Amino acid sequence: PVSDPKPQGEYLHTLGGQLVESLTVNYNFRAQKDDDVTIKVLYCGICHTDLYTIKNEWGTAMYPVVPGHEILGVVTSVGSGVSKFKAGDTVGVGYFVGSCRSCECCGNGYENYCSGMVLTSNGIDPEHGGAVTQGGFSDVMLVNEDYVVRVPDGLPLDKAAPLLCAGVTVYSPMMRFGLNAPGKHLGVVGLGGLGHVAVKFGKAFGMRVTVISTSPGKREEALERLGADEFLVSRDAEQMQAAVGTMDGILDTVSAWHPISPLFALMKPMGQMVFVGGPTKPLELPAYAIVPGGKGIAGNCVGGIRDCQAMLEFAAKHGITAEVEVIKMDYVNTALERLAKNDVRYRFVIDVAGSLGSTS
């Protein structure tokens, strides 16, 4: 059984919202069930959500926290009832590892909006005695097969890990709101972990992509390295005025408070704004920014299992990966401090197996 011997998990220990040392500890997993997949974790990305949870900015942290929901690894064993995977398969686990399976959202492939969604990290798992879920900053994961996705051949695992959250978070609303049509004009607000993959997906769909940023220094990166067509400095009134009414839709990926009314002016009538970032402070939106042009506003939280699998297959076909900085586990605290300052291009990924002295 998975719990004998106890698998070694290295996790970020937190106390009262303050980062302390990264500790290597032993902890028990539940016994593998017939429909479970046991995964050796190779890589795990670090998301802003991990940072929010660790610092308890959403008031939901259940310490000690074992973060991580951008997980790539290899199957080591499967339960007797598993039909989708076998030992040796390369797989991924994203933002959630369970849902009710009976509601309308689950029935339509939107498990990510199920009221009973079980988060991969810092979640409550009612099917297993209300245990707090432990995320991917660990050497082993035990997950029901229905919440595991297959990683296509050809995707480099370290650079593909962030796609399990960042990738599907931008891909899913692009598909849902028709922001995937060749020739349409997409605005991407923010050029960070979410924004840079949004640019890549937009270009792969054949769209005209404009990056909107407060940082003029990101212009070269956006245009030359990531392939965006245009770059707008949102604090430059002249640039913003010149772009009024030109965009079919905008993905706002920024995780900090920022003025949003000027962004709505950039869209054509009936344009669609989708928020995928998670600022902790309320954003301000006067009605006049959306009513006269019939403009839409929506939010998006990751994507369902169906969308996540489709996203990975699309990414493999078009060579889409995240730009990453690979680190070892002992660098996690420093990485989180840098992430809080947006000092990463564009996603930290932990080499979990390498950190524990094992080979992939």
mmCIF file of C-alpha atoms in Angstrom:
data_model
loop_
_atom_site.group_PDB
_atom_site.id
_atom_site.type_symbol
_atom_site.label_atom_id
_atom_site.label_comp_id
_atom_site.label_asym_id
_atom_site.label_seq_id
_atom_site.Cartn_x
_atom_site.Cartn_y
_atom_site.Cartn_z
ATOM 1 C CA PRO A 1 0.000 0.000 0.000
ATOM 2 C CA VAL A 2 1.033 3.584 -0.596
ATOM 3 C CA SER A 3 1.219 4.300 3.106
ATOM 4 C CA ASP A 4 3.629 1.462 3.851
ATOM 5 C CA PRO A 5 6.343 2.602 3.863
ATOM 6 C CA LYS A 6 5.286 6.179 4.382
ATOM 7 C CA PRO A 7 6.101 8.191 1.241
ATOM 8 C CA GLN A 8 8.452 11.065 1.843
ATOM 9 C CA GLY A 9 6.898 14.406 0.998
ATOM 10 C CA GLU A 10 8.778 17.673 0.983
ATOM 11 C CA TYR A 11 6.473 20.578 1.533
ATOM 12 C CA LEU A 12 6.441 24.260 2.330
ATOM 13 C CA HIS A 13 5.693 24.655 6.018
ATOM 14 C CA THR A 14 3.859 27.815 7.029
ATOM 15 C CA LEU A 15 2.924 29.222 10.398
ATOM 16 C CA GLY A 16 0.369 31.980 10.835
ATOM 17 C CA GLY A 17 0.767 33.041 7.219
ATOM 18 C CA GLN A 18 4.508 33.603 7.597
ATOM 19 C CA LEU A 19 6.897 31.567 5.507
ATOM 20 C CA VAL A 20 9.262 29.492 7.579
ATOM 21 C CA GLU A 21 11.673 26.796 6.369
ATOM 22 C CA SER A 22 10.917 24.170 3.741
ATOM 23 C CA LEU A 23 10.843 20.901 5.629
ATOM 24 C CA THR A 24 11.155 17.293 4.534
ATOM 25 C CA VAL A 25 8.615 15.222 6.448
ATOM 26 C CA ASN A 26 6.935 11.842 6.292
ATOM 27 C CA TYR A 27 3.150 11.671 6.066
ATOM 28 C CA ASN A 28 0.568 9.028 5.276
ATOM 29 C CA PHE A 29 -1.556 8.851 2.167
ATOM 30 C CA ARG A 30 -4.837 6.995 2.174
ATOM 31 C CA ALA A 31 -4.759 3.469 0.815
ATOM 32 C CA GLN A 32 -5.065 3.172 -2.956
ATOM 33 C CA LYS A 33 -8.629 2.430 -4.072
ATOM 34 C CA ASP A 34 -9.761 0.510 -7.142
ATOM 35 C CA ASP A 35 -10.196 3.689 -9.190
ATOM 36 C CA ASP A 36 -7.047 5.458 -7.989
ATOM 37 C CA VAL A 37 -3.832 6.251 -9.818
ATOM 38 C CA THR A 38 -0.566 6.552 -7.899
ATOM 39 C CA ILE A 39 1.784 9.112 -9.430
ATOM 40 C CA LYS A 40 5.462 9.798 -8.876
ATOM 41 C CA VAL A 41 5.705 13.590 -9.073
ATOM 42 C CA LEU A 42 8.455 14.835 -11.374
ATOM 43 C CA TYR A 43 7.667 18.541 -11.683
ATOM 44 C CA CYS A 44 5.257 20.978 -10.048
ATOM 45 C CA GLY A 45 4.690 24.617 -11.000
ATOM 46 C CA ILE A 46 4.225 27.438 -8.510
ATOM 47 C CA CYS A 47 1.066 29.490 -9.037
ATOM 48 C CA HIS A 48 -0.044 32.789 -7.506
ATOM 49 C CA THR A 49 -2.851 30.791 -5.886
ATOM 50 C CA ASP A 50 -0.220 28.888 -3.905
ATOM 51 C CA LEU A 51 1.137 32.202 -2.671
ATOM 52 C CA TYR A 52 -2.321 33.478 -1.694
ATOM 53 C CA THR A 53 -3.063 30.256 0.173
ATOM 54 C CA ILE A 54 0.249 30.136 2.002
ATOM 55 C CA LYS A 55 -0.169 33.730 3.163
ATOM 56 C CA ASN A 56 -3.866 33.077 3.910
ATOM 57 C CA GLU A 57 -4.917 36.103 1.865
ATOM 58 C CA TRP A 58 -8.231 34.408 1.051
ATOM 59 C CA GLY A 59 -8.757 33.281 4.650
ATOM 60 C CA THR A 60 -8.931 29.593 3.707
ATOM 61 C CA ALA A 61 -5.509 28.207 4.641
ATOM 62 C CA MET A 62 -5.435 25.042 6.747
ATOM 63 C CA TYR A 63 -1.912 24.820 8.085
ATOM 64 C CA PRO A 64 0.458 23.162 7.528
ATOM 65 C CA VAL A 65 -0.063 23.796 3.818
ATOM 66 C CA VAL A 66 1.220 21.415 1.153
ATOM 67 C CA PRO A 67 0.854 23.558 -2.003
ATOM 68 C CA GLY A 68 1.013 22.663 -5.671
ATOM 69 C CA HIS A 69 -1.561 22.033 -8.410
ATOM 70 C CA GLU A 70 0.482 22.123 -11.622
ATOM 71 C CA ILE A 71 1.697 18.562 -11.382
ATOM 72 C CA LEU A 72 3.393 16.367 -13.955
ATOM 73 C CA GLY A 73 4.587 12.881 -13.208
ATOM 74 C CA VAL A 74 4.590 9.223 -14.132
ATOM 75 C CA VAL A 75 2.113 6.532 -13.080
ATOM 76 C CA THR A 76 3.684 3.962 -10.777
ATOM 77 C CA SER A 77 0.614 1.837 -10.042
ATOM 78 C CA VAL A 78 -3.131 1.762 -10.632
ATOM 79 C CA GLY A 79 -6.126 0.288 -8.851
ATOM 80 C CA SER A 80 -7.850 -2.803 -10.186
ATOM 81 C CA GLY A 81 -10.700 -0.769 -11.650
ATOM 82 C CA VAL A 82 -8.612 1.805 -13.510
ATOM 83 C CA SER A 83 -9.099 1.673 -17.289
ATOM 84 C CA LYS A 84 -7.632 4.968 -18.524
ATOM 85 C CA PHE A 85 -4.028 4.672 -17.347
ATOM 86 C CA LYS A 86 -1.296 2.149 -16.697
ATOM 87 C CA ALA A 87 2.072 2.150 -14.967
ATOM 88 C CA GLY A 88 4.607 4.156 -16.961
ATOM 89 C CA ASP A 89 2.125 6.665 -18.427
ATOM 90 C CA THR A 90 3.055 10.331 -18.242
ATOM 91 C CA VAL A 91 0.188 12.227 -16.631
ATOM 92 C CA GLY A 92 -0.841 15.515 -15.096
ATOM 93 C CA VAL A 93 -2.999 16.731 -12.226
ATOM 94 C CA GLY A 94 -4.391 20.246 -12.120
ATOM 95 C CA TYR A 95 -6.370 22.484 -9.796
ATOM 96 C CA PHE A 96 -8.827 19.908 -8.473
ATOM 97 C CA VAL A 97 -8.960 16.194 -7.686
ATOM 98 C CA GLY A 98 -12.667 15.656 -7.088
ATOM 99 C CA SER A 99 -16.218 16.881 -7.630
ATOM 100 C CA CYS A 100 -19.762 15.722 -6.880
ATOM 101 C CA ARG A 101 -20.206 14.064 -10.328
ATOM 102 C CA SER A 102 -23.993 14.559 -10.174
ATOM 103 C CA CYS A 103 -24.664 18.283 -10.671
ATOM 104 C CA GLU A 104 -25.335 20.108 -13.925
ATOM 105 C CA CYS A 105 -21.793 21.477 -14.076
ATOM 106 C CA CYS A 106 -20.213 18.047 -13.698
ATOM 107 C CA GLY A 107 -22.613 16.588 -16.264
ATOM 108 C CA ASN A 108 -21.601 19.221 -18.805
ATOM 109 C CA GLY A 109 -17.863 18.872 -18.304
ATOM 110 C CA TYR A 110 -17.422 21.884 -16.031
ATOM 111 C CA GLU A 111 -16.277 20.146 -12.858
ATOM 112 C CA ASN A 112 -14.309 23.316 -12.120
ATOM 113 C CA TYR A 113 -17.606 25.056 -11.260
ATOM 114 C CA CYS A 114 -19.043 22.247 -9.142
ATOM 115 C CA SER A 115 -19.928 23.409 -5.637
ATOM 116 C CA GLY A 116 -18.363 20.195 -4.390
ATOM 117 C CA MET A 117 -15.069 20.644 -6.211
ATOM 118 C CA VAL A 118 -12.158 19.254 -4.175
ATOM 119 C CA LEU A 119 -9.026 21.347 -4.524
ATOM 120 C CA THR A 120 -5.766 19.518 -5.155
ATOM 121 C CA SER A 121 -4.121 21.476 -2.359
ATOM 122 C CA ASN A 122 -5.700 22.808 0.836
ATOM 123 C CA GLY A 123 -9.073 21.298 -0.016
ATOM 124 C CA ILE A 124 -11.511 19.178 1.965
ATOM 125 C CA ASP A 125 -12.068 15.686 0.567
ATOM 126 C CA PRO A 126 -15.488 14.417 1.777
ATOM 127 C CA GLU A 127 -15.033 11.014 0.123
ATOM 128 C CA HIS A 128 -12.039 10.351 2.340
ATOM 129 C CA GLY A 129 -13.191 11.408 5.758
ATOM 130 C CA GLY A 130 -12.880 15.165 5.240
ATOM 131 C CA ALA A 131 -9.097 14.947 4.968
ATOM 132 C CA VAL A 132 -7.201 18.061 3.898
ATOM 133 C CA THR A 133 -5.700 17.499 0.461
ATOM 134 C CA GLN A 134 -1.953 17.635 0.001
ATOM 135 C CA GLY A 135 -0.623 19.141 -3.196
ATOM 136 C CA GLY A 136 2.185 18.540 -5.607
ATOM 137 C CA PHE A 137 5.104 19.791 -3.504
ATOM 138 C CA SER A 138 5.428 16.103 -2.693
ATOM 139 C CA ASP A 139 7.062 13.049 -4.213
ATOM 140 C CA VAL A 140 3.809 11.066 -4.552
ATOM 141 C CA MET A 141 0.198 11.859 -5.480
ATOM 142 C CA LEU A 142 -2.784 9.537 -5.190
ATOM 143 C CA VAL A 143 -5.680 10.658 -7.422
ATOM 144 C CA ASN A 144 -8.917 9.222 -8.771
ATOM 145 C CA GLU A 145 -8.402 8.402 -12.457
ATOM 146 C CA ASP A 146 -11.235 10.700 -13.562
ATOM 147 C CA TYR A 147 -9.243 13.743 -12.429
ATOM 148 C CA VAL A 148 -5.984 12.802 -14.116
ATOM 149 C CA VAL A 149 -5.048 13.876 -17.655
ATOM 150 C CA ARG A 150 -2.710 12.251 -20.148
ATOM 151 C CA VAL A 151 0.340 14.263 -21.233
ATOM 152 C CA PRO A 152 0.915 13.955 -25.002
ATOM 153 C CA ASP A 153 4.290 12.906 -26.332
ATOM 154 C CA GLY A 154 6.596 15.741 -27.303
ATOM 155 C CA LEU A 155 5.797 18.173 -24.499
ATOM 156 C CA PRO A 156 8.842 18.906 -22.288
ATOM 157 C CA LEU A 157 7.614 18.068 -18.820
ATOM 158 C CA ASP A 158 9.116 20.991 -16.914
ATOM 159 C CA LYS A 159 7.715 23.535 -19.363
ATOM 160 C CA ALA A 160 4.376 21.762 -19.632
ATOM 161 C CA ALA A 161 3.668 21.669 -15.889
ATOM 162 C CA PRO A 162 2.242 25.230 -15.697
ATOM 163 C CA LEU A 163 -0.210 24.401 -18.472
ATOM 164 C CA LEU A 164 -2.179 22.335 -15.938
ATOM 165 C CA CYS A 165 -3.335 25.622 -14.380
ATOM 166 C CA ALA A 166 -2.134 28.642 -16.348
ATOM 167 C CA GLY A 167 -2.678 26.982 -19.712
ATOM 168 C CA VAL A 168 -6.221 25.767 -19.173
ATOM 169 C CA THR A 169 -7.152 28.992 -17.345
ATOM 170 C CA VAL A 170 -6.672 30.974 -20.558
ATOM 171 C CA TYR A 171 -7.547 28.255 -23.079
ATOM 172 C CA SER A 172 -10.945 27.434 -21.566
ATOM 173 C CA PRO A 173 -12.486 30.945 -21.788
ATOM 174 C CA MET A 174 -11.024 31.472 -25.242
ATOM 175 C CA MET A 175 -12.943 28.411 -26.407
ATOM 176 C CA ARG A 176 -16.056 29.250 -24.391
ATOM 177 C CA PHE A 177 -16.412 32.848 -25.619
ATOM 178 C CA GLY A 178 -15.260 32.395 -29.207
ATOM 179 C CA LEU A 179 -11.932 34.131 -28.654
ATOM 180 C CA ASN A 180 -10.241 31.498 -30.781
ATOM 181 C CA ALA A 181 -11.250 32.556 -34.278
ATOM 182 C CA PRO A 182 -8.532 33.389 -36.827
ATOM 183 C CA GLY A 183 -8.416 37.083 -37.577
ATOM 184 C CA LYS A 184 -10.116 38.224 -34.386
ATOM 185 C CA HIS A 185 -8.296 40.755 -32.212
ATOM 186 C CA LEU A 186 -7.473 39.619 -28.677
ATOM 187 C CA GLY A 187 -6.167 41.851 -25.907
ATOM 188 C CA VAL A 188 -4.117 40.278 -23.111
ATOM 189 C CA VAL A 189 -3.761 42.364 -19.951
ATOM 190 C CA GLY A 190 -0.614 41.495 -18.045
ATOM 191 C CA LEU A 191 2.421 39.579 -19.225
ATOM 192 C CA GLY A 192 3.035 37.136 -16.393
ATOM 193 C CA GLY A 193 2.417 33.453 -15.790
ATOM 194 C CA LEU A 194 -1.059 33.536 -17.339
ATOM 195 C CA GLY A 195 -0.543 36.325 -19.845
ATOM 196 C CA HIS A 196 2.447 34.897 -21.656
ATOM 197 C CA VAL A 197 0.697 31.593 -22.377
ATOM 198 C CA ALA A 198 -2.446 33.490 -23.445
ATOM 199 C CA VAL A 199 -0.337 35.214 -26.102
ATOM 200 C CA LYS A 200 0.934 31.855 -27.330
ATOM 201 C CA PHE A 201 -2.531 30.304 -27.525
ATOM 202 C CA GLY A 202 -3.944 33.397 -29.233
ATOM 203 C CA LYS A 203 -1.274 33.291 -31.930
ATOM 204 C CA ALA A 204 -1.739 29.534 -32.390
ATOM 205 C CA PHE A 205 -5.453 30.194 -32.995
ATOM 206 C CA GLY A 206 -4.481 32.678 -35.728
ATOM 207 C CA MET A 207 -5.592 35.763 -33.828
ATOM 208 C CA ARG A 208 -4.177 39.258 -33.780
ATOM 209 C CA VAL A 209 -2.833 39.670 -30.238
ATOM 210 C CA THR A 210 -2.120 42.882 -28.358
ATOM 211 C CA VAL A 211 -0.418 42.829 -24.962
ATOM 212 C CA ILE A 212 -1.569 45.545 -22.543
ATOM 213 C CA SER A 213 0.873 46.253 -19.742
ATOM 214 C CA THR A 214 1.962 48.928 -17.298
ATOM 215 C CA SER A 215 5.609 47.993 -17.980
ATOM 216 C CA PRO A 216 7.171 49.480 -21.141
ATOM 217 C CA GLY A 217 10.188 47.250 -20.562
ATOM 218 C CA LYS A 218 8.140 44.185 -21.544
ATOM 219 C CA ARG A 219 7.569 45.428 -25.102
ATOM 220 C CA GLU A 220 10.497 43.602 -26.664
ATOM 221 C CA GLU A 221 9.687 40.393 -24.817
ATOM 222 C CA ALA A 222 6.046 40.493 -25.927
ATOM 223 C CA LEU A 223 6.706 41.285 -29.569
ATOM 224 C CA GLU A 224 9.940 39.488 -30.361
ATOM 225 C CA ARG A 225 10.027 36.482 -28.060
ATOM 226 C CA LEU A 226 6.354 35.671 -27.573
ATOM 227 C CA GLY A 227 5.088 36.799 -30.976
ATOM 228 C CA ALA A 228 2.460 39.374 -30.020
ATOM 229 C CA ASP A 229 1.428 41.733 -32.807
ATOM 230 C CA GLU A 230 1.172 44.915 -30.760
ATOM 231 C CA PHE A 231 2.013 46.266 -27.322
ATOM 232 C CA LEU A 232 0.113 48.932 -25.392
ATOM 233 C CA VAL A 233 1.365 50.743 -22.317
ATOM 234 C CA SER A 234 -1.823 51.139 -20.307
ATOM 235 C CA ARG A 235 -0.517 54.301 -18.592
ATOM 236 C CA ASP A 236 0.071 55.987 -21.946
ATOM 237 C CA ALA A 237 -3.162 57.869 -22.690
ATOM 238 C CA GLU A 238 -2.236 58.460 -26.329
ATOM 239 C CA GLN A 239 -1.576 54.773 -27.016
ATOM 240 C CA MET A 240 -4.770 53.739 -25.266
ATOM 241 C CA GLN A 241 -6.856 56.295 -27.177
ATOM 242 C CA ALA A 242 -5.474 55.065 -30.491
ATOM 243 C CA ALA A 243 -6.641 51.530 -29.671
ATOM 244 C CA VAL A 244 -10.210 52.399 -28.610
ATOM 245 C CA GLY A 245 -12.830 50.107 -30.168
ATOM 246 C CA THR A 246 -10.372 47.749 -31.861
ATOM 247 C CA MET A 247 -10.548 44.508 -29.873
ATOM 248 C CA ASP A 248 -13.049 41.660 -30.048
ATOM 249 C CA GLY A 249 -12.252 40.511 -26.545
ATOM 250 C CA ILE A 250 -9.802 40.844 -23.673
ATOM 251 C CA LEU A 251 -8.341 38.372 -21.198
ATOM 252 C CA ASP A 252 -7.369 40.172 -18.012
ATOM 253 C CA THR A 253 -4.725 38.042 -16.291
ATOM 254 C CA VAL A 254 -3.538 40.515 -13.644
ATOM 255 C CA SER A 255 -3.602 39.309 -10.038
ATOM 256 C CA ALA A 256 -3.221 42.741 -8.417
ATOM 257 C CA TRP A 257 -5.653 45.669 -8.221
ATOM 258 C CA HIS A 258 -5.665 47.828 -11.358
ATOM 259 C CA PRO A 259 -8.052 50.264 -13.078
ATOM 260 C CA ILE A 260 -10.300 48.358 -15.479
ATOM 261 C CA SER A 261 -12.673 50.969 -16.947
ATOM 262 C CA PRO A 262 -10.129 52.082 -19.597
ATOM 263 C CA LEU A 263 -9.807 48.482 -20.752
ATOM 264 C CA PHE A 264 -13.478 48.218 -21.704
ATOM 265 C CA ALA A 265 -13.063 51.187 -24.031
ATOM 266 C CA LEU A 266 -10.582 49.162 -26.068
ATOM 267 C CA MET A 267 -13.260 46.658 -27.091
ATOM 268 C CA LYS A 268 -15.646 46.802 -29.995
ATOM 269 C CA PRO A 269 -19.394 46.877 -29.263
ATOM 270 C CA MET A 270 -20.462 43.566 -27.743
ATOM 271 C CA GLY A 271 -16.858 42.707 -26.976
ATOM 272 C CA GLN A 272 -16.170 40.220 -24.187
ATOM 273 C CA MET A 273 -13.982 40.845 -21.150
ATOM 274 C CA VAL A 274 -12.865 37.782 -19.182
ATOM 275 C CA PHE A 275 -11.123 38.041 -15.819
ATOM 276 C CA VAL A 276 -8.837 35.129 -15.021
ATOM 277 C CA GLY A 277 -6.610 36.781 -12.395
ATOM 278 C CA GLY A 278 -7.564 36.949 -8.743
ATOM 279 C CA PRO A 279 -6.911 40.371 -7.177
ATOM 280 C CA THR A 280 -7.547 40.361 -3.439
ATOM 281 C CA LYS A 281 -8.958 43.912 -3.523
ATOM 282 C CA PRO A 282 -12.272 44.692 -5.277
ATOM 283 C CA LEU A 283 -12.074 46.130 -8.786
ATOM 284 C CA GLU A 284 -14.171 49.155 -9.763
ATOM 285 C CA LEU A 285 -16.481 49.118 -12.784
ATOM 286 C CA PRO A 286 -18.966 51.917 -13.517
ATOM 287 C CA ALA A 287 -21.998 50.881 -15.533
ATOM 288 C CA TYR A 288 -21.205 53.351 -18.319
ATOM 289 C CA ALA A 289 -18.143 51.272 -19.215
ATOM 290 C CA ILE A 290 -20.297 48.352 -20.396
ATOM 291 C CA VAL A 291 -23.900 49.463 -20.959
ATOM 292 C CA PRO A 292 -23.586 51.745 -24.023
ATOM 293 C CA GLY A 293 -21.591 49.198 -26.041
ATOM 294 C CA GLY A 294 -23.394 46.112 -24.799
ATOM 295 C CA LYS A 295 -20.103 44.725 -23.558
ATOM 296 C CA GLY A 296 -19.862 41.502 -21.639
ATOM 297 C CA ILE A 297 -17.958 40.683 -18.489
ATOM 298 C CA ALA A 298 -17.189 37.218 -17.179
ATOM 299 C CA GLY A 299 -14.809 35.344 -14.975
ATOM 300 C CA ASN A 300 -13.089 32.037 -15.457
ATOM 301 C CA CYS A 301 -11.609 29.548 -13.005
ATOM 302 C CA VAL A 302 -9.260 27.040 -14.671
ATOM 303 C CA GLY A 303 -11.193 24.500 -16.778
ATOM 304 C CA GLY A 304 -12.847 21.103 -16.622
ATOM 305 C CA ILE A 305 -11.016 17.824 -17.218
ATOM 306 C CA ARG A 306 -12.277 17.732 -20.817
ATOM 307 C CA ASP A 307 -10.905 21.211 -21.523
ATOM 308 C CA CYS A 308 -7.629 20.434 -19.790
ATOM 309 C CA GLN A 309 -7.049 17.347 -21.928
ATOM 310 C CA ALA A 310 -7.980 19.216 -25.109
ATOM 311 C CA MET A 311 -5.676 22.079 -24.118
ATOM 312 C CA LEU A 312 -2.703 19.752 -23.675
ATOM 313 C CA GLU A 313 -3.326 18.122 -27.054
ATOM 314 C CA PHE A 314 -3.592 21.534 -28.725
ATOM 315 C CA ALA A 315 -0.411 22.682 -26.974
ATOM 316 C CA ALA A 316 1.486 19.587 -28.119
ATOM 317 C CA LYS A 317 0.317 20.072 -31.710
ATOM 318 C CA HIS A 318 1.397 23.715 -31.777
ATOM 319 C CA GLY A 319 4.488 23.513 -29.578
ATOM 320 C CA ILE A 320 3.038 25.666 -26.792
ATOM 321 C CA THR A 321 4.813 25.543 -23.438
ATOM 322 C CA ALA A 322 5.370 27.937 -20.564
ATOM 323 C CA GLU A 323 8.542 29.963 -20.109
ATOM 324 C CA VAL A 324 9.919 28.615 -16.854
ATOM 325 C CA GLU A 325 12.673 28.857 -14.289
ATOM 326 C CA VAL A 326 13.321 25.379 -12.911
ATOM 327 C CA ILE A 327 14.295 25.268 -9.240
ATOM 328 C CA LYS A 328 14.972 22.710 -6.531
ATOM 329 C CA MET A 329 12.779 22.355 -3.449
ATOM 330 C CA ASP A 330 15.266 24.132 -1.200
ATOM 331 C CA TYR A 331 14.745 27.317 -3.235
ATOM 332 C CA VAL A 332 10.957 27.407 -2.765
ATOM 333 C CA ASN A 333 10.855 30.120 -0.079
ATOM 334 C CA THR A 334 13.054 32.414 -2.166
ATOM 335 C CA ALA A 335 10.953 31.682 -5.243
ATOM 336 C CA LEU A 336 7.768 32.649 -3.396
ATOM 337 C CA GLU A 337 9.345 35.900 -2.238
ATOM 338 C CA ARG A 338 10.327 36.635 -5.834
ATOM 339 C CA LEU A 339 6.877 35.659 -7.110
ATOM 340 C CA ALA A 340 5.300 38.170 -4.725
ATOM 341 C CA LYS A 341 7.430 40.823 -6.464
ATOM 342 C CA ASN A 342 6.632 39.474 -9.959
ATOM 343 C CA ASP A 343 10.320 38.642 -10.294
ATOM 344 C CA VAL A 344 10.032 35.590 -12.547
ATOM 345 C CA ARG A 345 9.895 35.016 -16.299
ATOM 346 C CA TYR A 346 7.325 33.592 -16.213
ATOM 347 C CA ARG A 347 6.716 30.568 -14.001
ATOM 348 C CA PHE A 348 8.717 28.785 -11.335
ATOM 349 C CA VAL A 349 8.695 25.003 -11.675
ATOM 350 C CA ILE A 350 10.037 22.718 -8.966
ATOM 351 C CA ASP A 351 12.137 19.757 -10.032
ATOM 352 C CA VAL A 352 10.571 17.574 -7.371
ATOM 353 C CA ALA A 353 12.187 14.266 -8.322
ATOM 354 C CA GLY A 354 15.594 15.926 -8.704
ATOM 355 C CA SER A 355 15.207 17.609 -5.329
ATOM 356 C CA LEU A 356 14.750 14.250 -3.627
ATOM 357 C CA GLY A 357 17.726 12.677 -5.352
ATOM 358 C CA SER A 358 15.639 10.427 -7.574
ATOM 359 C CA THR A 359 15.729 10.116 -11.326
ATOM 360 C CA SER A 360 12.904 10.675 -13.785
#
